[in-house]
Tab-separated table of C-alpha atoms and ligand atoms in Angstrom:
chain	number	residue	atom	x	y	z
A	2	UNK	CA	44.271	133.598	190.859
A	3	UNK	CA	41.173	132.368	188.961
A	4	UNK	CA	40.446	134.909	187.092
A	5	UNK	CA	39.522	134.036	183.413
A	6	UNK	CA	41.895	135.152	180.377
A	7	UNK	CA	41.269	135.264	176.937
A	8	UNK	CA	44.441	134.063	175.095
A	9	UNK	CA	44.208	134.810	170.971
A	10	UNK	CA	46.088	132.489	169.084
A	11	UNK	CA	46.550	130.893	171.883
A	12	UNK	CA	47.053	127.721	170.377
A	13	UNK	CA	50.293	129.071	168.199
A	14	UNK	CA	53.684	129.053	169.486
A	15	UNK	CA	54.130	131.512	171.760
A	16	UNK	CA	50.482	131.629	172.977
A	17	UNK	CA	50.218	127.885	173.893
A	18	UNK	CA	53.870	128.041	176.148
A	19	UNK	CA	51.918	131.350	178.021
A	20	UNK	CA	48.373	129.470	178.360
A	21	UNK	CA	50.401	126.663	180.587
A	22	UNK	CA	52.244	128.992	182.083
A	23	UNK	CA	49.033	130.751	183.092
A	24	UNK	CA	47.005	127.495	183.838
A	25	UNK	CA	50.269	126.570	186.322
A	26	UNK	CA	49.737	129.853	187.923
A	27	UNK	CA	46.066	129.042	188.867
A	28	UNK	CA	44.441	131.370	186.294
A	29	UNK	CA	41.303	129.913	183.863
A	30	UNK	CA	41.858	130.268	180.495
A	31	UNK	CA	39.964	130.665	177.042
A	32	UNK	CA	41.384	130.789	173.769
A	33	UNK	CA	40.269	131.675	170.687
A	34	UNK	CA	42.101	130.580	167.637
A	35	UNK	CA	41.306	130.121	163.636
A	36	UNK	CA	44.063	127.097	163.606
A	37	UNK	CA	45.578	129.317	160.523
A	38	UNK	CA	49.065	128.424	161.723
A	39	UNK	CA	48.443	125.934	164.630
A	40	UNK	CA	46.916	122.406	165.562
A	41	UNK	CA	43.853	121.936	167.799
A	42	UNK	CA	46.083	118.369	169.494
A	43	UNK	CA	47.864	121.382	170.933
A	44	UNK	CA	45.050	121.475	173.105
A	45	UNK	CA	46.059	117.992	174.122
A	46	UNK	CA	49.721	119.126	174.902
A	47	UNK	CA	48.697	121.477	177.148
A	48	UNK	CA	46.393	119.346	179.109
A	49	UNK	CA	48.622	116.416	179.330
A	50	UNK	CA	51.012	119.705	180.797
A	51	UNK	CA	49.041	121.401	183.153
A	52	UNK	CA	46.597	118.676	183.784
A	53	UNK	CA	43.450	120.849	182.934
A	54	UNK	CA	41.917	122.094	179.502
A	55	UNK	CA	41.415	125.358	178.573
A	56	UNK	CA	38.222	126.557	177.099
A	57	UNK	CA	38.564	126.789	172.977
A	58	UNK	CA	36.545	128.602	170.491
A	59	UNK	CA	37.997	128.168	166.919
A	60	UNK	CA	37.005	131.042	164.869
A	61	UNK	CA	38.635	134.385	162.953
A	62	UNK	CA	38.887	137.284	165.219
A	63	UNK	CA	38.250	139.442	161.858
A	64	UNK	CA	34.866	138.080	162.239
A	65	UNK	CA	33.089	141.207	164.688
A	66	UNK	CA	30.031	139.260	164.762
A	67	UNK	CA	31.083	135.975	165.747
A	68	UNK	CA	33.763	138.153	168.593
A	69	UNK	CA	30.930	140.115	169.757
A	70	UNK	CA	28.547	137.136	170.671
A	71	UNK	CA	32.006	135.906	172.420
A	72	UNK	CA	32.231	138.340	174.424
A	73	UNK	CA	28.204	138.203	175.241
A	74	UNK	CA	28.735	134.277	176.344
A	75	UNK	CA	32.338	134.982	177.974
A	76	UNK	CA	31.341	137.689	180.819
A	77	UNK	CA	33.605	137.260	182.767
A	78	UNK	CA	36.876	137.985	181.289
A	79	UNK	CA	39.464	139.981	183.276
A	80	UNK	CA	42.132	140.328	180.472
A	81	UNK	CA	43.011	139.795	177.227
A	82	UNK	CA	46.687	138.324	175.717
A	83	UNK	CA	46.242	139.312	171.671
A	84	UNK	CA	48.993	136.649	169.994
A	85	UNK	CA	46.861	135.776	167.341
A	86	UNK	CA	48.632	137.931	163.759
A	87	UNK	CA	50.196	136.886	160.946
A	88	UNK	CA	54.092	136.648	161.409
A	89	UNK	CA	56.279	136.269	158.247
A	90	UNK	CA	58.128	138.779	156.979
A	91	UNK	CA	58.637	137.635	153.390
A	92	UNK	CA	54.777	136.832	152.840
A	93	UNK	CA	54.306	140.278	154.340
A	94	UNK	CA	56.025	142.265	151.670
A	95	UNK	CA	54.191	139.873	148.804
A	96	UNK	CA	50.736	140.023	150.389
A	97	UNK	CA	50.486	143.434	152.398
A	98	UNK	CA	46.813	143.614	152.479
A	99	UNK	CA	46.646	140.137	153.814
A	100	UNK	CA	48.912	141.313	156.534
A	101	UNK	CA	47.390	144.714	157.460
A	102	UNK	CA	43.836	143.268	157.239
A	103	UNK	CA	44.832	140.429	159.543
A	104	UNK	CA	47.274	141.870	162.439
A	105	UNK	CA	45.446	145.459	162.648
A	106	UNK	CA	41.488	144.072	161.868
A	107	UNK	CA	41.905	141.444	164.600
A	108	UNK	CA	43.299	143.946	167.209
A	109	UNK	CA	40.494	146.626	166.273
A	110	UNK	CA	37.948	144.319	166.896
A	111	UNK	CA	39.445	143.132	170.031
A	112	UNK	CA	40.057	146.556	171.252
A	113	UNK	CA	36.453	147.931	170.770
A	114	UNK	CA	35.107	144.142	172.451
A	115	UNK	CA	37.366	145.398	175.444
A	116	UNK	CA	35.601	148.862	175.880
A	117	UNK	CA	32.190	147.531	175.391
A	118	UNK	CA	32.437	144.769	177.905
A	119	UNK	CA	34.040	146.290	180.347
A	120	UNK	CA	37.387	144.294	180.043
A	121	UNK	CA	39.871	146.286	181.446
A	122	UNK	CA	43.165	144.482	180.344
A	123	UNK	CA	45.233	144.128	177.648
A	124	UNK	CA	48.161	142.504	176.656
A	125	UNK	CA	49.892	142.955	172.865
A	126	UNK	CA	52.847	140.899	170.995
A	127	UNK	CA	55.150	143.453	169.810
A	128	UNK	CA	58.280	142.930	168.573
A	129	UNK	CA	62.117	143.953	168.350
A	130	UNK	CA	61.295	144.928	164.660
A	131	UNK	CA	60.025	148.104	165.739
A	132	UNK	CA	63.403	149.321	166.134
A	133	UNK	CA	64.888	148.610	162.950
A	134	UNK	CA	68.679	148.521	163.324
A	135	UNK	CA	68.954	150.817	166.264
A	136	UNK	CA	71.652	153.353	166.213
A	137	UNK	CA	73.059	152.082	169.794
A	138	UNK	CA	72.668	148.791	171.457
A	139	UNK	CA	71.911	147.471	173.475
A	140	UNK	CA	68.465	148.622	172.832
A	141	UNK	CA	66.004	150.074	174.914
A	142	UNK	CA	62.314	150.787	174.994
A	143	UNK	CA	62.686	154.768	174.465
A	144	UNK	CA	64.549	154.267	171.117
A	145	UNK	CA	62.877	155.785	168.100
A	146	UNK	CA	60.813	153.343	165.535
A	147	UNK	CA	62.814	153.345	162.760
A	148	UNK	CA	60.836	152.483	159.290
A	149	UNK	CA	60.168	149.466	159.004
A	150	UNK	CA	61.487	146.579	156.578
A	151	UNK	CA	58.455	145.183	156.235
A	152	UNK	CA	54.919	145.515	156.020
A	153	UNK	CA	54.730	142.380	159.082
A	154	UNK	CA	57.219	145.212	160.856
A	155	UNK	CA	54.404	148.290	160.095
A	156	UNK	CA	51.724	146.403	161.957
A	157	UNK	CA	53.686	145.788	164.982
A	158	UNK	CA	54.265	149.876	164.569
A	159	UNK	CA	50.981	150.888	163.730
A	160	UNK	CA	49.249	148.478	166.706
A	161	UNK	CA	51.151	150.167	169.352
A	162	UNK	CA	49.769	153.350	168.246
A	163	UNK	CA	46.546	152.288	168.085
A	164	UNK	CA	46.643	150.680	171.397
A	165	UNK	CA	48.199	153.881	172.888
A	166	UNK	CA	45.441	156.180	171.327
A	167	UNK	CA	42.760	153.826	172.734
A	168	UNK	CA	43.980	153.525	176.047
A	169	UNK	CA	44.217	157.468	176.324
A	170	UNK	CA	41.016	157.997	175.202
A	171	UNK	CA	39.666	154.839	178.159
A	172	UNK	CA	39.979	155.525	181.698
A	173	UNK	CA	39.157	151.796	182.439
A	174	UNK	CA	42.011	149.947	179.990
A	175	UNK	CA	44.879	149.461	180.253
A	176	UNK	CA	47.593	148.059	178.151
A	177	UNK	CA	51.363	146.636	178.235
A	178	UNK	CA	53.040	145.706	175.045
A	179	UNK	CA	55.862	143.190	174.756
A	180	UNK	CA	58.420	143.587	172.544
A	181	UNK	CA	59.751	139.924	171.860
A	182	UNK	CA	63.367	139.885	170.735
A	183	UNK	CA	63.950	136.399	169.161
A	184	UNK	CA	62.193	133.399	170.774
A	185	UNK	CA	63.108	130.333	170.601
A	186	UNK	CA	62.753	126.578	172.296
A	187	UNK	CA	59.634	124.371	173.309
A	188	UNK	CA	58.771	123.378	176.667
A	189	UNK	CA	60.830	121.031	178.688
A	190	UNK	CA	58.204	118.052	178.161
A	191	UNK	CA	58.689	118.123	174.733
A	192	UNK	CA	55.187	118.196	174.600
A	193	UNK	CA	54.042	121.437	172.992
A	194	UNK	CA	56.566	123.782	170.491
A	195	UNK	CA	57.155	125.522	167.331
A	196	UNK	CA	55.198	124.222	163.870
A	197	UNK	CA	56.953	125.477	161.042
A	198	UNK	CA	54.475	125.304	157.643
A	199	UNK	CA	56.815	124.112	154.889
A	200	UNK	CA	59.902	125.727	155.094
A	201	UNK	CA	61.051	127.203	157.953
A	202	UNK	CA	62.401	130.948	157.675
A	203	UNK	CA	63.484	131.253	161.195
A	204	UNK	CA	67.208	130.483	162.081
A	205	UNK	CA	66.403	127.449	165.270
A	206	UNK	CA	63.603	125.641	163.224
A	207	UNK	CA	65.943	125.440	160.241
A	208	UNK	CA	69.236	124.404	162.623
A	209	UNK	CA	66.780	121.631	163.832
A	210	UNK	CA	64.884	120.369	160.878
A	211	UNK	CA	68.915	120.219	158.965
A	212	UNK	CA	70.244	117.972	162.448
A	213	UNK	CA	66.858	115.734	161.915
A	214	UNK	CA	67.827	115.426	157.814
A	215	UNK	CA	64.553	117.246	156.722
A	216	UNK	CA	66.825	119.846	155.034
A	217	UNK	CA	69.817	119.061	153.496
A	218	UNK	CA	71.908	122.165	155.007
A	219	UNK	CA	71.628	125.440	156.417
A	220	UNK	CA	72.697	128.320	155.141
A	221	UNK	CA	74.476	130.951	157.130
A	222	UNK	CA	72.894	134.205	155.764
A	223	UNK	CA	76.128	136.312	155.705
A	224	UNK	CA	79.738	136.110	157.279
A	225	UNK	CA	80.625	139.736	156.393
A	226	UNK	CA	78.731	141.695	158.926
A	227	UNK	CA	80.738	144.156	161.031
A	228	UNK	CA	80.520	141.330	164.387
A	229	UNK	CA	83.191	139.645	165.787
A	230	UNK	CA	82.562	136.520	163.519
A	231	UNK	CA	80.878	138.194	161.083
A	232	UNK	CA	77.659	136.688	161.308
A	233	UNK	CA	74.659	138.502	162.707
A	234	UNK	CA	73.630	139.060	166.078
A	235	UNK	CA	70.174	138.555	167.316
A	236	UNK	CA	69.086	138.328	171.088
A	237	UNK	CA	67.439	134.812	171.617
A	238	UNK	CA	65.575	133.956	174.472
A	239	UNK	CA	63.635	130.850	175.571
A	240	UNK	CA	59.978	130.751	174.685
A	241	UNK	CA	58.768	129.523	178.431
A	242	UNK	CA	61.342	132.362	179.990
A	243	UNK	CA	59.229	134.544	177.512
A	244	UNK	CA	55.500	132.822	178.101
A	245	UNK	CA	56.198	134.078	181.814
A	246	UNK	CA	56.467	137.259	181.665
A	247	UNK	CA	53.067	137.190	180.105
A	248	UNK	CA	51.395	136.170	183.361
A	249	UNK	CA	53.922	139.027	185.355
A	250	UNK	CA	51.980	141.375	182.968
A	251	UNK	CA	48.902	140.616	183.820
A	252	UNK	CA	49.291	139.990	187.579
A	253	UNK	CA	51.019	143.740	187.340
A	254	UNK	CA	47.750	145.130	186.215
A	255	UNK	CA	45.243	142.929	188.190
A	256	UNK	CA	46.942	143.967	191.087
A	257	UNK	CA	47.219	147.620	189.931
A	258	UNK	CA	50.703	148.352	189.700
A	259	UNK	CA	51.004	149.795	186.246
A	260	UNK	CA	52.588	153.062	186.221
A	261	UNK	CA	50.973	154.165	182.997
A	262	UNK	CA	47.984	153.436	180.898
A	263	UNK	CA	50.174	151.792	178.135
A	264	UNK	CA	53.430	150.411	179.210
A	265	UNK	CA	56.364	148.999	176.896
A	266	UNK	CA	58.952	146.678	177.847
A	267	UNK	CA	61.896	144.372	176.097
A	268	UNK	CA	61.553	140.830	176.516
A	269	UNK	CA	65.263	139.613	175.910
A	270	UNK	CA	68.117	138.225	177.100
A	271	UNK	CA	70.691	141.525	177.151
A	272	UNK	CA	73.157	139.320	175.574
A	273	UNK	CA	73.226	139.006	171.903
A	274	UNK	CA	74.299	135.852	170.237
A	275	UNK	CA	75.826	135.570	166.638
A	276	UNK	CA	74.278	132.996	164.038
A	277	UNK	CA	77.698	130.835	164.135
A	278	UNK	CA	77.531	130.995	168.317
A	279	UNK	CA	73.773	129.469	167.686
A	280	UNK	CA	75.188	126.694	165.869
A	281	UNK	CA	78.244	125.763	167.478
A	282	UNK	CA	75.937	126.083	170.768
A	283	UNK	CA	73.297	123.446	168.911
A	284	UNK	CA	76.040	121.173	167.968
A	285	UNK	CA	77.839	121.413	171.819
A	286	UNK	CA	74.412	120.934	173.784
A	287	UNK	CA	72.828	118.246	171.613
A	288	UNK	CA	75.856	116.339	170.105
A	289	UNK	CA	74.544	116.720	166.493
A	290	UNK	CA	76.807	118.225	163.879
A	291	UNK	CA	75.167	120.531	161.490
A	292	UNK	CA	75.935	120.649	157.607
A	293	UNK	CA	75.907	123.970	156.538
A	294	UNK	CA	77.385	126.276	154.271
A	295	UNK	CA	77.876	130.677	154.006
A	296	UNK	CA	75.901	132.083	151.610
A	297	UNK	CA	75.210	135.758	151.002
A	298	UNK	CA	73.099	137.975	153.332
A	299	UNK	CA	69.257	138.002	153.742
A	300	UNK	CA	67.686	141.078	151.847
A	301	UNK	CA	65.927	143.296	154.579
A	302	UNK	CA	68.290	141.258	157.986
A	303	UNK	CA	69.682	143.500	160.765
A	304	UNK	CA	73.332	142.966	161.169
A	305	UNK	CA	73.325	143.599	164.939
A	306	UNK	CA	70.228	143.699	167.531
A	307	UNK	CA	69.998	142.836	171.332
A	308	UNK	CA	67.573	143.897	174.293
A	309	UNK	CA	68.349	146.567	177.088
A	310	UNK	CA	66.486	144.530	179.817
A	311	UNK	CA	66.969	147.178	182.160
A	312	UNK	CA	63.146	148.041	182.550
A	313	UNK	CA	62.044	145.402	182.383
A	314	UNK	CA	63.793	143.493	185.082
A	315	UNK	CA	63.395	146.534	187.569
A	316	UNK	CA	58.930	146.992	187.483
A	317	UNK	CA	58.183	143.110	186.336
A	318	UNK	CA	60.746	141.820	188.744
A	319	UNK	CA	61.656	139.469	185.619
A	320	UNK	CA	64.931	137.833	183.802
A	321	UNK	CA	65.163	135.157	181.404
A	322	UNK	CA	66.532	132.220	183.028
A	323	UNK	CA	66.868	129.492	180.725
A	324	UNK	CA	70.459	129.377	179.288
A	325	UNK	CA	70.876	128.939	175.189
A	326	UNK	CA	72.242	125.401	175.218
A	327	UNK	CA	69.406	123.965	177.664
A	328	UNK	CA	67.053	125.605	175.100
A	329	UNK	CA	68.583	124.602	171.904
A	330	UNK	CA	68.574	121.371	173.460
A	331	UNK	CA	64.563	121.610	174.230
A	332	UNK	CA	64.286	122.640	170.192
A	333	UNK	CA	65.943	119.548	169.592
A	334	UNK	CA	64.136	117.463	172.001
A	335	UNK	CA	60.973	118.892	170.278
A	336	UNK	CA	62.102	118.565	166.831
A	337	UNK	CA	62.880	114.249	167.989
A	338	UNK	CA	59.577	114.506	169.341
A	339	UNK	CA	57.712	115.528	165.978
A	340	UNK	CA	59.458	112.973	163.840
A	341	UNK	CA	58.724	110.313	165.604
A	342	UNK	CA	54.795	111.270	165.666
A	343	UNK	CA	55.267	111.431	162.116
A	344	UNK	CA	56.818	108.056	161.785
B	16	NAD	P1	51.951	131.544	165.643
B	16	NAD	O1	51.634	131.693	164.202
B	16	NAD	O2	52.534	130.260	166.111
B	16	NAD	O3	50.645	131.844	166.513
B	16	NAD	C1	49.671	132.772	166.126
B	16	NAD	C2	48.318	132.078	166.232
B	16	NAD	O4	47.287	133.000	165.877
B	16	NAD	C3	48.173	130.884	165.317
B	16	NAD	O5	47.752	129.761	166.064
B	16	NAD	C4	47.109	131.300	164.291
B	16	NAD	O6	46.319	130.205	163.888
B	16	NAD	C5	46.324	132.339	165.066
B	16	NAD	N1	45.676	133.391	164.280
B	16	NAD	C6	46.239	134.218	163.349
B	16	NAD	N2	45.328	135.089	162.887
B	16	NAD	C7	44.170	134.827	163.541
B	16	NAD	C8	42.860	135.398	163.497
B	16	NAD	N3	42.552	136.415	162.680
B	16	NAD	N4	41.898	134.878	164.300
B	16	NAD	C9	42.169	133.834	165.127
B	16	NAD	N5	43.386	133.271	165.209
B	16	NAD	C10	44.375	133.756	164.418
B	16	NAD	O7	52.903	132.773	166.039
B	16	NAD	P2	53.796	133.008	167.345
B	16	NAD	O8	55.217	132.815	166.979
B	16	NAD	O9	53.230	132.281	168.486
B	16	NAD	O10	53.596	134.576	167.523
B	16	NAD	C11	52.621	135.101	168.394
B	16	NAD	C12	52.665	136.615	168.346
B	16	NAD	O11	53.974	137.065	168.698
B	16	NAD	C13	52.365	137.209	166.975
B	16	NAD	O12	51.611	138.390	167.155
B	16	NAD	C14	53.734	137.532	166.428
B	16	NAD	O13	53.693	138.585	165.498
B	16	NAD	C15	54.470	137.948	167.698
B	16	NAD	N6	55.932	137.808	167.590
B	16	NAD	C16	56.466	136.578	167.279
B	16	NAD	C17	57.851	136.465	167.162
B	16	NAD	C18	58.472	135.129	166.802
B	16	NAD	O14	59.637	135.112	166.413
B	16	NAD	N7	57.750	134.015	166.904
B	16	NAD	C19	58.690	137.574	167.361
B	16	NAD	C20	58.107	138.796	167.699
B	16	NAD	C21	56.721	138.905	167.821
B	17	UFG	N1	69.436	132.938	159.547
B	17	UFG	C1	70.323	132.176	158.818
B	17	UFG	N2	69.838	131.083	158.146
B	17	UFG	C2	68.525	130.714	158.189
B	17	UFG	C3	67.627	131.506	158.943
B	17	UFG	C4	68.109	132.617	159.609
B	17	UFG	O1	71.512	132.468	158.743
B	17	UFG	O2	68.159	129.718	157.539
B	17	UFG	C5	69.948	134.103	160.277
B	17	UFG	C6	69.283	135.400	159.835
B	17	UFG	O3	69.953	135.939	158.737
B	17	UFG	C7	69.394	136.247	161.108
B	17	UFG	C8	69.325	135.214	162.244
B	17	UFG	O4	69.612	133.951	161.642
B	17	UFG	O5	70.654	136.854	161.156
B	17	UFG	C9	67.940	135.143	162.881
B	17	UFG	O6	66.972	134.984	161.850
B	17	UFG	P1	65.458	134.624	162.162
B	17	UFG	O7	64.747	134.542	160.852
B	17	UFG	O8	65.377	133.457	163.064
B	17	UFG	O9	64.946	135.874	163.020
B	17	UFG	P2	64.897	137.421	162.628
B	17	UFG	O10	65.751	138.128	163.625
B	17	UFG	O11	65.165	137.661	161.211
B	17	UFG	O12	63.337	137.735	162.853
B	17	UFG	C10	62.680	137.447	164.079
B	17	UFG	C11	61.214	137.100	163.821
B	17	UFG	C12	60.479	138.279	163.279
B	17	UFG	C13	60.659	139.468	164.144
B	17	UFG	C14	62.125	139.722	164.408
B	17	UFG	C15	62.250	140.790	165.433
B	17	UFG	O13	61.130	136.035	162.907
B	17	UFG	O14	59.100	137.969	163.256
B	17	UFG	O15	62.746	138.548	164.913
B	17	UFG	O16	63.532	140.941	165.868
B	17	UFG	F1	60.120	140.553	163.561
């Protein structure tokens, strides 16, 4: 299909494993990104990838003007994949109005581009954080929002409704939002991934930078959770398996299959892994060992939290396929990868 797609933050993580993904399938791509969290050579990753380059515009979605000429150049556009946000959950809860102004501005903007042009899809980044610790698991997409821990969590919660009122009130959009569980891995080329600024808060980037000797050791946040090992459980799934389902989404509505105006689904596994199975999974698949040590919980972690894939895999047609060693082993590969660029 060459139809034209505008990817935000599409040079991040998550955004620049979907734009190949996309680019593979035939589709032409623009993104727009601010480079807040990202590198522009990950524009040369995913041409040395896919053999193409997408279009790039590097500027701050917050900025209507700037989006609105955008969208007067870019006429064509068929759909819209809105990565681009803020992510960490610590920063949230110190800068909140950096946060809200950021996730919720950026999809505003986006939203009322869409109705004025004409662009009739749209495709949001939730997240598993909506649900809180659900009261049964595995989870599905019908179970309550429970408050969130964190103002990071409240705009994931507050952009779905948003997105929902706006659809409902625009014949001509429509909108399916992805609730990512935990994603993890980098291509199989090693030649895009995750980039961590400073120190990493998420579990794989840390396992990876402590097996390179960036960090001295990892710490196991808690071994007194009420989980077979103790540690906590968290449903990790491979970013490309993930990037995929992106493109399912948007073929879905191009080719008019949506059965609502604003559909939901889990992007997961359905099989929960403990932190101690992640690193004695690392250690098995890449031959590493891992220093680390059991310290006391995380203020604000879930002790238990895994996808119902149910839904998904029935209307997308789509299952993660990538197993957890192969992927920890494509961190790893990545994590190699950046070391030696840095050498
Ligand atoms: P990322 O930080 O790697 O990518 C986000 C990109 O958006 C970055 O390149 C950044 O420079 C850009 N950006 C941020 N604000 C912008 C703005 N106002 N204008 C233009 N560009 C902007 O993050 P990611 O891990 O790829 O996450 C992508 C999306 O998925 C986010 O919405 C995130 O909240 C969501 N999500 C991520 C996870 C995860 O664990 N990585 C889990 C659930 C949901
Ligand atoms: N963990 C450690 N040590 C570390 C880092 C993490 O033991 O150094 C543990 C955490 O306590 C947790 C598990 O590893 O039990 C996973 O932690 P991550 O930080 O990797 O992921 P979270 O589940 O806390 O959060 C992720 C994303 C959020 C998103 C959430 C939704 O980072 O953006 O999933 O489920 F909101």
């Amino acid at each position: 299909m060459n139809k034209l797609i505008l990817v935000t933050g599409g040079t991040g993580y998550i955004g620049s494993h979907t734009v190949v993904e996309l680019m593979n399938e035939g589709f032409d791509v623009v993104i727009i990104d601010n480079l807040s969290n990202s590198e522009k050579s990950v524009l040369n990753g995913i041409a040395e990838i896919t053999g193409r380059r997408p279009f790039f515009e590097q500027f701050d979605i917050c900025d209507k003007k700037r989006l609105h000429d955008f969208f007067r150049i870019y006429k064509k556009l068929d759909s819209i994949i809105h990565f681009a946000a803020y992510k960490a959950v610590g920063e949230s809860i110190e800068k909140p109005l950096m946060y809200y102004q950021n996730n919720l501005t950026s999809l505003m903007n986006l939203l009322e581009g869409m109705i004025e042009f004409k662009i009739p899809h749209f495709v949001f980044s939730s997240s598993a954080t909506v649900y809180g610790q659900p009261d049964q698991l595995p989870v599905n997409e019908e179970a309550p929002f429970k408050t969130a821990d964190s103002p990071y969590g409240n705009t994931k919660q507050i952009a779905e409704e948003i997105i929902r009122d706006t659809v409902n009130a625009n014949d001509n959009l429509k909108a399916i939002s992805l609730r990512y569980f935990n994603p993890i891995g980098a291509h199989s080329s090693a030649l895009i991934g995750e980039l961590p600024r400073g120190v990493p808060n998420n579990l794989v980037p840390f396992i990876t930078q402590t097996a390179a000797g960036v960090r001295n050791e990892l710490k196991i946040f808690g071994d007194d959770y009420n989980t077979p090992d103790g540690t906590a459980i968290r449903d990790y799934i491979n970013v490309v398996d993930l990037a995929k389902a992106h493109v399912v989404s948007i073929k879905r509505m191009i080719e008019q299959k949506s059965k609502s105006d604003l559909e939901i689904f889990n992007l997961g596994t359905g099989k929960g892994s403990s932190v101690m199975e992640i690193v004695n999974a690392f250690e098995k698949s890449t031959g590493e060992k891992l220093n680390y040590k059991i310290v006391g919980k995380r203020a604000g972690d879930v002790e238990s939290v895994y996808a119902d894939i149910t839904y998904a895999n029935k209307e997308l047609g789509w299952k993660a396929e990538i197993g957890l060693e192969e992927t920890l082993l494509s961190a790893w590969n990545w994590e190699k990868y950046l070391r030696n660029k840095k050498r």
